[in-house]
XYZ file of C-alpha atoms in Angstrom:
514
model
C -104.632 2.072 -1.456
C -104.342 5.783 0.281
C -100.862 6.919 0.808
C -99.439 6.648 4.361
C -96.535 8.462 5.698
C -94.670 7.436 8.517
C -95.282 9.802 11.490
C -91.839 10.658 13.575
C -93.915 13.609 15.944
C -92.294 15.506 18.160
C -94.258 16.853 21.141
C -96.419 20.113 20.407
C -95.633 22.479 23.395
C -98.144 24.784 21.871
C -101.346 26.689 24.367
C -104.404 25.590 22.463
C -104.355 21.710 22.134
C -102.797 21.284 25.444
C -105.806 23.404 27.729
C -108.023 21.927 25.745
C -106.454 18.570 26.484
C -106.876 19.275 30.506
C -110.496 20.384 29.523
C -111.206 17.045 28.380
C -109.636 15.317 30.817
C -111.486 17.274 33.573
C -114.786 16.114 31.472
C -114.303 12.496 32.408
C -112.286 11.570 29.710
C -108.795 11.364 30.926
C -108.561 7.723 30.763
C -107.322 6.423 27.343
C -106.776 3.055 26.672
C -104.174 1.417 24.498
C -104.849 0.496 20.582
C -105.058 -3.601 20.393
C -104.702 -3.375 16.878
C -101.183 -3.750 15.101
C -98.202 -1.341 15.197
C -96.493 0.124 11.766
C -94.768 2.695 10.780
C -91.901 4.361 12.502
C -91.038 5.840 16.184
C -92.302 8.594 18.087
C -89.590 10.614 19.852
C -90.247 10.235 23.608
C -91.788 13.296 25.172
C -89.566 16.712 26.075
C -91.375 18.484 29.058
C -88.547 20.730 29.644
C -87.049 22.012 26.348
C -83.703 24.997 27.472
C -84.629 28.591 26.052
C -82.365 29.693 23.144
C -81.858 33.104 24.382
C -78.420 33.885 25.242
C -76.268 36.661 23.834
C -72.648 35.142 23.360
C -74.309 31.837 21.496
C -75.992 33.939 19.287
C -73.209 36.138 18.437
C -71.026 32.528 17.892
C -73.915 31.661 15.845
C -73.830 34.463 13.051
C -70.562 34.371 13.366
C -70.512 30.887 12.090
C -72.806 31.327 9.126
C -70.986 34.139 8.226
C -68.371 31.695 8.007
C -70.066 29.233 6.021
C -72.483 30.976 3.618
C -72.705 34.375 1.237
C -75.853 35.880 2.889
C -77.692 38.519 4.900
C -79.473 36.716 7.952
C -81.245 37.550 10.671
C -81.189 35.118 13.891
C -84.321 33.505 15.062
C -85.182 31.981 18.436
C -88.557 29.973 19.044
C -89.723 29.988 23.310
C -89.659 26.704 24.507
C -92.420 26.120 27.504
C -91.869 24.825 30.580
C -94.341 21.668 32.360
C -96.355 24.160 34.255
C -97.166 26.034 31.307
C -98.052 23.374 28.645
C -101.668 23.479 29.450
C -102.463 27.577 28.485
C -100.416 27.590 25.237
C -102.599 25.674 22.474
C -105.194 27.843 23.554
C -104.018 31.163 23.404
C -102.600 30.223 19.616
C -105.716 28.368 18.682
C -107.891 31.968 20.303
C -105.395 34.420 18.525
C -105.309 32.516 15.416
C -109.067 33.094 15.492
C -108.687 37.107 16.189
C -105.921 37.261 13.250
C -107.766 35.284 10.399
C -110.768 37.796 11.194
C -108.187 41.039 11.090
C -106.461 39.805 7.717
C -110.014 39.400 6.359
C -110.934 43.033 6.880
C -107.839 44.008 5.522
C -107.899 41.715 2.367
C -110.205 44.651 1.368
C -107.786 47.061 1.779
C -106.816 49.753 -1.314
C -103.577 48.572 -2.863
C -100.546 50.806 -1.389
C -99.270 50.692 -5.123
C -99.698 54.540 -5.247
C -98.706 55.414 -2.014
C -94.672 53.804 -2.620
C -93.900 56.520 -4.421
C -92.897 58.668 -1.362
C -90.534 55.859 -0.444
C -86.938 56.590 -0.759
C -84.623 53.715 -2.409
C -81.479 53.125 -0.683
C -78.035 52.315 -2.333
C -77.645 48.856 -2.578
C -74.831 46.748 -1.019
C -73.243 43.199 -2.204
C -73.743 41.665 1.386
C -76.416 40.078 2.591
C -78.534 40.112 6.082
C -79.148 37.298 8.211
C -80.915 36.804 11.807
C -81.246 34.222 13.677
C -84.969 32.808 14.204
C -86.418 30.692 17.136
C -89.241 28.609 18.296
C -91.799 30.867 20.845
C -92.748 28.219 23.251
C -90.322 29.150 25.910
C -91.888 32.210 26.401
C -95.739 30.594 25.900
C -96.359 31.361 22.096
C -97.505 29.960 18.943
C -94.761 32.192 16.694
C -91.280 32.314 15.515
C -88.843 35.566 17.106
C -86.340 37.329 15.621
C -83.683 38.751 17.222
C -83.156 42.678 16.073
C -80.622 45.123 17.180
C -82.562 48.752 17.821
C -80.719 52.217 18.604
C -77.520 53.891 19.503
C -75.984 52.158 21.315
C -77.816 48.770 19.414
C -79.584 46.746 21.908
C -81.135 43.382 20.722
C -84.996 43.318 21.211
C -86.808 40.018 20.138
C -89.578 40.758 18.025
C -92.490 37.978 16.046
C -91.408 37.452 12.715
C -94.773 37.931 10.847
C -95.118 37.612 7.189
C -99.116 38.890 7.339
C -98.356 42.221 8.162
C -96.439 45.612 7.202
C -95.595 47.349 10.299
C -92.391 47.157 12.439
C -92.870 48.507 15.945
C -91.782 48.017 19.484
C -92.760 48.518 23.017
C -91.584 52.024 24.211
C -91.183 53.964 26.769
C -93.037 55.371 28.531
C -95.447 52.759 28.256
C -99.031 53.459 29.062
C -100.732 50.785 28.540
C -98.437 47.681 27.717
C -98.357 43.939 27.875
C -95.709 41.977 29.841
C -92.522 41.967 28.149
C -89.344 39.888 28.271
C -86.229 42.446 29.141
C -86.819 46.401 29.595
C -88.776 47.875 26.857
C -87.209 50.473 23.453
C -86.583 53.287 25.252
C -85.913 56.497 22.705
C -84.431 59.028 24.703
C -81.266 56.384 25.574
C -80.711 56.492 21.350
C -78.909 58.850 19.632
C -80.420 58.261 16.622
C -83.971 57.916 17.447
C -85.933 60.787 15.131
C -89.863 60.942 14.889
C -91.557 60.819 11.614
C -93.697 64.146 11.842
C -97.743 64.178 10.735
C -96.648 66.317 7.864
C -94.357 63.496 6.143
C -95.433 61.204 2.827
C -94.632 58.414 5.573
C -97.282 59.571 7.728
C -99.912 58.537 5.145
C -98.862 55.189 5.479
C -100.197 54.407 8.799
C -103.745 54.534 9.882
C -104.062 57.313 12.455
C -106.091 56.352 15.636
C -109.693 56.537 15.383
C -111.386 56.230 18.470
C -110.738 58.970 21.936
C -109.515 56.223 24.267
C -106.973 55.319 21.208
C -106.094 58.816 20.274
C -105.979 61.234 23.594
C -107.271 63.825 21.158
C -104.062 64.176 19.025
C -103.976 66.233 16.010
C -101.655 67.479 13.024
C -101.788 70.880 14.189
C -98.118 71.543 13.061
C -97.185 69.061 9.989
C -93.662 70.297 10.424
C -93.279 69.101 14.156
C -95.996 67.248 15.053
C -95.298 63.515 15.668
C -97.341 61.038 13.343
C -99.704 58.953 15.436
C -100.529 55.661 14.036
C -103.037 52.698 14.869
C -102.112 48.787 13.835
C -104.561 46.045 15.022
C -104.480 42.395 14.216
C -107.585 41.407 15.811
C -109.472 41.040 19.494
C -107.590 43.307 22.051
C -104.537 42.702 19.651
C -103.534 46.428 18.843
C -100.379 48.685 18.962
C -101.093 52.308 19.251
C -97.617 54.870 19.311
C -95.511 57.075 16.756
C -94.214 56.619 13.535
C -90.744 57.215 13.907
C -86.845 56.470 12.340
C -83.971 54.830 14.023
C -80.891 52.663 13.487
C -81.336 49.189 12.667
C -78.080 47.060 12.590
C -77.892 43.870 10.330
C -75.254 41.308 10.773
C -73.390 41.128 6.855
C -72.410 38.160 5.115
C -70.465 38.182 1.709
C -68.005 40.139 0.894
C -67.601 41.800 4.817
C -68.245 37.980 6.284
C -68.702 38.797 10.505
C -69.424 41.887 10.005
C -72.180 44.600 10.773
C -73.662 47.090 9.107
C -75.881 50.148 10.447
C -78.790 50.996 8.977
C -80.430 54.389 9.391
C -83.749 55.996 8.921
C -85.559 52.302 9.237
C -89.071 53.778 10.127
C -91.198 51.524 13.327
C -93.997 52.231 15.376
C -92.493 53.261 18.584
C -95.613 51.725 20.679
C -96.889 53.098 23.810
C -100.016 51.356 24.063
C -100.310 47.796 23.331
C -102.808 44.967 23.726
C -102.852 41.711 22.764
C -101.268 37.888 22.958
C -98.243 39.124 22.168
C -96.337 36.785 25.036
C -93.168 38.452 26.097
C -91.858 39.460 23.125
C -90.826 42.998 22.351
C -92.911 44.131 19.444
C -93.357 42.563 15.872
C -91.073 42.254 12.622
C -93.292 43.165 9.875
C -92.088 41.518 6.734
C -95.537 41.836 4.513
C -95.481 42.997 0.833
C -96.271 46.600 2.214
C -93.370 49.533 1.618
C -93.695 49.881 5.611
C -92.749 46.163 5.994
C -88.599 45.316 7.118
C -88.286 43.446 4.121
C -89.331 46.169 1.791
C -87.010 48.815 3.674
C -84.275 46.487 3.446
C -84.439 45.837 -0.391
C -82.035 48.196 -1.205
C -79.352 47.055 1.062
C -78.793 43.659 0.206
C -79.070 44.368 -3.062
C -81.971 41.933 -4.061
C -85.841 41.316 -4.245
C -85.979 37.952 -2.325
C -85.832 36.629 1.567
C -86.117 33.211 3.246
C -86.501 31.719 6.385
C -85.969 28.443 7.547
C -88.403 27.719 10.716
C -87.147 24.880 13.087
C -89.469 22.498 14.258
C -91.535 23.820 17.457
C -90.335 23.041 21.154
C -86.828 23.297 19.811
C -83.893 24.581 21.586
C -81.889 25.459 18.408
C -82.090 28.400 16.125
C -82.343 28.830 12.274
C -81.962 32.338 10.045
C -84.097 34.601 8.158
C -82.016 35.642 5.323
C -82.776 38.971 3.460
C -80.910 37.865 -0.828
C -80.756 35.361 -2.273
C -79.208 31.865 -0.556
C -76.907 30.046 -3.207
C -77.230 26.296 -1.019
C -81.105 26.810 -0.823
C -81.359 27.804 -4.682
C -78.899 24.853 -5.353
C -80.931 22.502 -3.373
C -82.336 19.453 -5.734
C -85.897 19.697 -4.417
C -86.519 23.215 -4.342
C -89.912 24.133 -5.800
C -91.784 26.962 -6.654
C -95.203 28.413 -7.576
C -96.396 31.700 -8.176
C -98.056 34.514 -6.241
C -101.637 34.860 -6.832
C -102.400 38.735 -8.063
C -104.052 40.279 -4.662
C -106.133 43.082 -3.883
C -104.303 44.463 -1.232
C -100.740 44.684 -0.987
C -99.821 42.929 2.306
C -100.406 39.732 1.951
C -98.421 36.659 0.040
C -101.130 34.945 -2.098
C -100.698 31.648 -3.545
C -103.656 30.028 -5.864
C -104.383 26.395 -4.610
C -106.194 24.326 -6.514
C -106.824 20.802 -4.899
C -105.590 19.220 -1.525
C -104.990 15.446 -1.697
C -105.050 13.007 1.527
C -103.166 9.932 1.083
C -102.244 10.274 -2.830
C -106.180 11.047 -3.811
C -107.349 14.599 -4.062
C -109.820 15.319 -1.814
C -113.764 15.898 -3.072
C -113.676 20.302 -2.098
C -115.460 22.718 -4.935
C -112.854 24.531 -7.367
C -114.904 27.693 -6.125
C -113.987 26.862 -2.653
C -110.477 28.092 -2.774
C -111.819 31.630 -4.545
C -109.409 34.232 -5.367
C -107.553 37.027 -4.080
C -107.745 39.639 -6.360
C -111.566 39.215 -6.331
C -112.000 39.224 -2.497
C -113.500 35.854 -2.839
C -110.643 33.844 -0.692
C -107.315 33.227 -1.439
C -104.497 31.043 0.095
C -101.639 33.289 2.329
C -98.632 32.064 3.103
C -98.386 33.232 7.038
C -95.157 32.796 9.698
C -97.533 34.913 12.217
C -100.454 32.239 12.044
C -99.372 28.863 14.043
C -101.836 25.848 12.563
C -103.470 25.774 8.715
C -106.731 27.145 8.239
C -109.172 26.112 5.138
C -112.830 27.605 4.245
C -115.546 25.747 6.141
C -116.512 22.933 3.113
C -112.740 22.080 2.620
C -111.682 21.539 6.193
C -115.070 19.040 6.183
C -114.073 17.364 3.625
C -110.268 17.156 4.243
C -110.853 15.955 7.990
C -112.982 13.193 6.914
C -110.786 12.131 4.160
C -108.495 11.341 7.152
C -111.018 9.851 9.311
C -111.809 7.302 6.363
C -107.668 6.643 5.463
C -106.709 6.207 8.770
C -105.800 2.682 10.032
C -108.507 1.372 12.462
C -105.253 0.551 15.047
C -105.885 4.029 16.474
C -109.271 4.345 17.776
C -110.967 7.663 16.604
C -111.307 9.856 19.965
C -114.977 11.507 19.724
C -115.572 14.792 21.265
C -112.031 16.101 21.696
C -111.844 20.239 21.956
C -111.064 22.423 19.687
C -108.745 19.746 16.748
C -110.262 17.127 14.579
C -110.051 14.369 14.150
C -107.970 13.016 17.184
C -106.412 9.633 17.763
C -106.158 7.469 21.058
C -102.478 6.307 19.782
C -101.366 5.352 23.801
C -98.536 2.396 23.541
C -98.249 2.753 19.853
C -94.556 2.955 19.362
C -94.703 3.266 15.716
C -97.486 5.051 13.213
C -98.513 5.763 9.808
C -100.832 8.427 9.037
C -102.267 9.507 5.177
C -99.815 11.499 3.123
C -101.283 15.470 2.796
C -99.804 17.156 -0.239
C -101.501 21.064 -1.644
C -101.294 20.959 -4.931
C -101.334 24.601 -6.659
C -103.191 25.601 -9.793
C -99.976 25.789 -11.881
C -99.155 22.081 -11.036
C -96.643 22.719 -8.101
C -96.899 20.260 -5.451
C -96.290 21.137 -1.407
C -95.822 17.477 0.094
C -95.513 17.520 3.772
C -93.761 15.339 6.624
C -96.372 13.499 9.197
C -95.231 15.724 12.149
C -96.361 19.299 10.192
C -99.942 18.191 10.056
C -100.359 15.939 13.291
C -99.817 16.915 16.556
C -98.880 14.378 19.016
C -99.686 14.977 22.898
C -97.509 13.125 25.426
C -98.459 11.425 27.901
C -101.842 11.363 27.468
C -101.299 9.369 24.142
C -103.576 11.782 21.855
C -102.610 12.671 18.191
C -104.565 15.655 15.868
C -105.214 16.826 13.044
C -103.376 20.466 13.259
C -105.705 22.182 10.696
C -109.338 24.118 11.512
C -111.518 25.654 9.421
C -112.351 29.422 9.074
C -116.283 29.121 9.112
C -116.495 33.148 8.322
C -114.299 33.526 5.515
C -113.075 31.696 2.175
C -109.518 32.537 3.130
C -107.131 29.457 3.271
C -104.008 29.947 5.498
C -100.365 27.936 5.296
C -99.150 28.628 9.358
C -96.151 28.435 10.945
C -96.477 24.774 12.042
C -97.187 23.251 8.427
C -93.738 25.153 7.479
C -91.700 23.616 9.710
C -88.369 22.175 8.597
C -89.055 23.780 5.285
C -87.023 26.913 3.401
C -89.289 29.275 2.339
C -88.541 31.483 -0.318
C -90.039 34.825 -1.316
C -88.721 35.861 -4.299
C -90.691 38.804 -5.404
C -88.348 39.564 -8.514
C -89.901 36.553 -9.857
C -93.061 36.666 -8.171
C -93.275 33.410 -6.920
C -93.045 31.271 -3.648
C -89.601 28.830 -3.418
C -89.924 26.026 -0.740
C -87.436 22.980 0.028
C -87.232 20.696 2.880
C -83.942 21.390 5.132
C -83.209 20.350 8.603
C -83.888 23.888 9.679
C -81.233 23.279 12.922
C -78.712 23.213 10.399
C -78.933 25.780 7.882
């Protein structure tokens, strides 16, 4: 008999599902009638259409001050936008759309020359016994799909909240003067109100780190006429009308210390960021992006020598919810300590931004699922890979495996909840209306050195209240072989990237809490 696993959902506040939703209600559809068949498993949560944003100075202050308290680390504080009624039904669909534009970017860049060569004009910095934290949150609030970070910029510091991405390098903000910028949440980095503010010049070993604009409209025409003076330009895109376009340039980052100087701060200078003056893209109020790829660009690699250690974590909390969680730069003694930590080990890759993982079967319901071995491919040899990826929200598999995993599903699941045909954009969805209690097939990823990724019911379906409609929150990427782990399938998990060791740590935690 397949595996079931009880399904506790909370509701999915995310653009994609929820547009598509009204779509198929406005189709004729909007009528769903009640399963007659027998109820099992255990409670939904009832449905949150107003969940309170997590932004607010002073509690996030008392926050890390609190952890500091508590636990030995470096952390960062992260905050995830809650969304309010009216703004339920654009969400799924802006995630599902930039998903899309992102998984075509990181497959260009998969192809990418390994920046092995170019680290050696990167300058190592002493390294200190504390370590940095941040506090993380939920992006629904503020109508997106990703987790945000809250980072203190400048002199004087002023706390910007950026998207915590793992699936790219660069660090950058929205600055003034702003040419061409998308709607932002609070005033944008503005450099000439920071002391410390210093442009990377065209002539610097830094400079070659960036891609320099390419096209006139990008550009204006700028070149490295004097390498000694001459700001360094620089062009990041992550895919459809999602592009930052600015100057490479050094500031003051300051990190809230655990450790040895518990409460306390610590400036960090010369931390080089895009400073962005034009910027397109679904980037949904928040002030720029955290970078924290396997690139020497990337926070995470700048920060190495500071706390001291080759390893960072995050713990994401589930989305739609009003508390925060850290990102924790060293090594976290209760998360190593923790009895169902597991690990397996980075994939070799072919470009040096992305973390690869090999996977080697998926099973649905205890029983792997019927998908190629050649289907997962490789990502040294460009032929696919598995990434591990905070900036993507659902899971993506090639073509052939999301087939066959969605209708391993379809056959497992319990003929109580009638199979909705026809629903946009997710597959396969339920008509689960007056079902107070549900069971869905166990998923599990199971990696090709024998490590085993089990997952809770509500990281892999999506529940939709009121209209009584649950998902399957995984697509396929018809163009590519790449597999992608989002955002939402690492919910209530600690991740660990422990690049010492090369290999990926995860745990369940109550993410609220740690």
């Amino acid at each position: 008999m397949a595996k079931l696993k009880h399904l506790p959902v909370c509701s999915l506040l995310l653009a994609v599902l929820l547009l598509a939703l009204s779509s198929f209600s406005a189709g004729g559809n909007s009528s769903v009638s009640a399963s007659a068949g027998p109820l099992y498993g255990i409670e939904f949560p009832p449905y949150n259409t107003a969940v309170a944003d997590a932004g607010c100075d002073g509690r996030l202050v008392a926050e890390e001050a609190e952890l500091a308290r508590r636990a030995p680390s470096l952390k960062l504080n992260m905050t995830r936008r809650s969304a309010d009624t009216a703004g339920t039904g654009s969400l799924v669909l802006d995630s599902a759309k930039k998903d899309a534009a992102r998984i075509g970017t990181m497959h260009g860049r998969r192809a990418a020359p390994s920046g092995a060569a170019r680290r050696k004009g990167s300058r190592p910095r002493r390294a200190l016994s504390e370590r940095v934290v941040a506090t993380v949150a939920s992006g629904v609030a503020v109508g997106s799909g990703e987790y945000l970070v809250d980072v203190y910029v400048g002199t004087p510091p002023r706390r910007f909240r950026m998207i915590m991405d793992t699936g790219s390098d660069l660090n950058w903000l929205q600055c003034a003067p702003c040419l061409d910028c998308f709607h932002q949440t609070g005033p944008v980095f503005d450099p000439a109100a920071s002391t410390s503010y210093r442009n990377v010049t065209c002539g610097d070993s830094r400079c070659g780190l960036v891609s320099p604009p390419e096209s006139p409209a990008a550009s204006t025409g700028r070149k490295c006429r004097k390498p000694r003076s001459d700001p360094c330009p620089y062009y990041y895109w992550y895919g459809d009308q999602s592009n930052t376009t600015g100057d490479l340039a050094l500031e003051a980052f300051t990190v809230n210390l655990t450790g040895a100087a518990a409460g306390s701060t610590r400036r960090v200078d010369g931390v080089a960021f895009g400073c962005g003056h034009r910027n397109r893209g679904l980037f949904h109020g928040a002030a720029g992006l955290l970078g924290l790829g396997r690139g020497p660009l990337s926070f995470a690699s700048q920060l190495r020598g500071v706390y001291g250690g080759h390893a960072f974590s995050y713990c994401l909390v589930e989305h739609g919810s009003a508390a925060g969680s850290k990102i924790i730069f060293g090594h976290d003694d209760a998360l190593l300590a923790h009895p169902r930590l597991n690990y397996t080990a980075f994939a070799p890759a072919a470009a040096d931004t992305f973390y690869y993982v090999q996977l080697k079967s998926v099973l649905v319901g205890g029983e792997a699922v019927n998908v190629p071995s050649d289907t997962w491919g490789g990502a040294k040899d460009g032929s696919g890979g598995t990434i591990i990826d905070s900036g993507t929200t659902l899971s993506y598999f090639p073509e052939p495996a999301y087939r066959a995993i969605r209708q391993a599903f379809i056959d497992r699941m319990s003929p109580s909840y009638p199979l909705i045909a026809g629903f946009p954009v997710l597959s396969p969805c339920y008509n689960v209306s007056g079902a107070g209690k549900i069971e869905v097939p166990e998923l599990a990823l199971v990696f090709a050195d024998g490590a085993a990724w089990e997952f809770p019911a509500e990281n892999y379906f999506i529940r939709l209240e009121p209209e009584g409609v649950m998902c399957l929150a995984v697509l396929g990427t018809p163009r590519s072989g790449m597999s992608i782990i989002g955002n939402y399938q690492q919910q209530n998990f600690h991740v660990l990237y422990d690049l010492e060791r090369n290999r990926l740590g995860f745990a369940p935690r109550r993410c609220a809490e740690v």
